[in-house]
XYZ file of C-alpha atoms in Angstrom:
129
model
C 141.658 165.329 70.055
C 138.479 166.876 70.951
C 138.430 170.546 72.016
C 135.776 171.682 74.417
C 134.674 175.051 75.436
C 132.818 174.921 78.797
C 130.650 177.951 79.473
C 129.012 178.737 82.741
C 128.019 181.695 84.909
C 130.902 183.174 86.995
C 131.484 182.396 90.542
C 132.482 178.777 90.837
C 135.174 177.806 92.983
C 138.559 176.292 91.582
C 137.576 172.948 93.201
C 134.081 172.968 91.171
C 135.680 173.731 88.187
C 138.352 170.887 88.503
C 135.514 168.586 89.283
C 133.493 169.862 86.254
C 136.607 169.421 83.853
C 137.599 165.860 85.487
C 134.095 164.547 85.271
C 133.459 165.765 81.743
C 136.749 164.264 80.401
C 136.156 160.975 82.288
C 132.987 160.579 80.256
C 134.886 161.368 77.079
C 137.598 158.812 77.950
C 135.003 155.875 78.914
C 132.560 156.580 76.244
C 133.885 158.740 73.242
C 137.197 156.766 72.609
C 139.394 159.729 73.831
C 142.660 158.957 75.160
C 143.263 159.991 78.738
C 145.945 162.437 77.851
C 143.694 164.047 75.162
C 142.479 166.764 77.417
C 142.072 170.126 75.771
C 139.247 172.428 77.341
C 138.759 176.089 77.906
C 136.494 177.015 80.612
C 134.715 180.465 80.330
C 132.807 182.055 83.188
C 130.268 184.478 82.149
C 128.436 187.418 83.806
C 124.559 186.876 83.841
C 124.175 189.194 80.901
C 126.647 187.362 78.896
C 125.168 183.666 78.941
C 121.571 183.992 77.678
C 119.681 180.653 77.852
C 116.121 180.064 77.472
C 114.996 178.356 80.872
C 112.633 175.987 79.247
C 113.660 174.954 75.529
C 113.597 171.169 75.479
C 114.016 171.121 79.159
C 111.950 170.817 82.387
C 113.583 174.028 83.663
C 117.231 175.251 83.791
C 118.894 177.047 86.858
C 121.896 179.346 87.152
C 123.981 176.394 87.364
C 123.696 175.743 83.673
C 126.600 174.672 81.744
C 127.070 174.281 78.037
C 129.881 172.080 76.509
C 130.585 172.915 72.953
C 132.955 170.296 71.545
C 134.789 170.235 68.291
C 135.883 166.682 67.120
C 137.782 165.569 64.016
C 136.788 162.018 64.030
C 133.119 161.534 63.785
C 131.030 159.286 66.173
C 127.907 157.581 65.638
C 124.646 158.586 67.218
C 124.683 155.471 69.499
C 128.071 156.573 70.869
C 127.130 160.113 71.162
C 123.945 159.107 73.219
C 126.059 156.935 75.514
C 128.295 159.883 75.936
C 125.578 162.307 76.758
C 124.213 160.095 79.391
C 127.569 159.285 81.063
C 128.335 162.925 81.158
C 124.982 163.686 83.023
C 125.713 160.822 85.426
C 129.218 161.820 86.314
C 128.404 165.455 86.573
C 125.655 164.710 88.906
C 128.024 162.926 91.376
C 130.690 165.786 90.925
C 130.406 168.511 91.022
C 126.712 167.917 91.466
C 125.002 169.225 88.394
C 121.276 168.643 87.478
C 120.707 166.717 84.167
C 118.372 169.637 83.204
C 121.286 172.144 83.530
C 123.646 170.256 81.204
C 123.800 171.142 77.274
C 126.320 169.509 74.914
C 126.820 170.642 71.167
C 129.210 168.234 69.199
C 130.618 170.022 65.992
C 133.110 167.837 63.401
C 135.908 169.310 61.669
C 138.337 167.802 59.023
C 141.477 166.467 60.065
C 143.621 169.257 58.052
C 141.558 171.976 60.091
C 143.769 171.160 63.301
C 147.064 172.376 63.966
C 148.318 171.189 67.509
C 151.703 173.108 67.442
C 154.682 174.243 65.151
C 152.064 175.017 62.195
C 151.764 171.391 61.517
C 148.770 169.365 60.518
C 149.801 166.547 62.707
C 146.595 164.403 61.922
C 147.313 164.559 58.242
C 151.231 164.655 57.921
C 153.334 161.773 59.281
C 154.873 162.860 62.571
């Protein structure tokens, strides 16, 4: 049930965006206990003046291929699970579509189960379906 906003500079091809989406989701499935069919993502491509990032904050240097993943989750994960997930994301995105580790930022936020409605105005994670 995670929802991920993926933000990057505009100009990437549909194939690049698919590889980005697929590799990220694969890491979620493999290390974050997310079902294969639980894929909810919004990809936002920004103009250079709309994605402002410090090139060196906690990094050896970011490029114009910088991507930020902002994940909202309902079920908390422990620190070890998150760390394994971060490493797997970097590994898979390095392979496809070929993003450097320095260009990947991930932010995880947790919300309560009653703060989600997947459809029909119902709180599916609270009420019996």
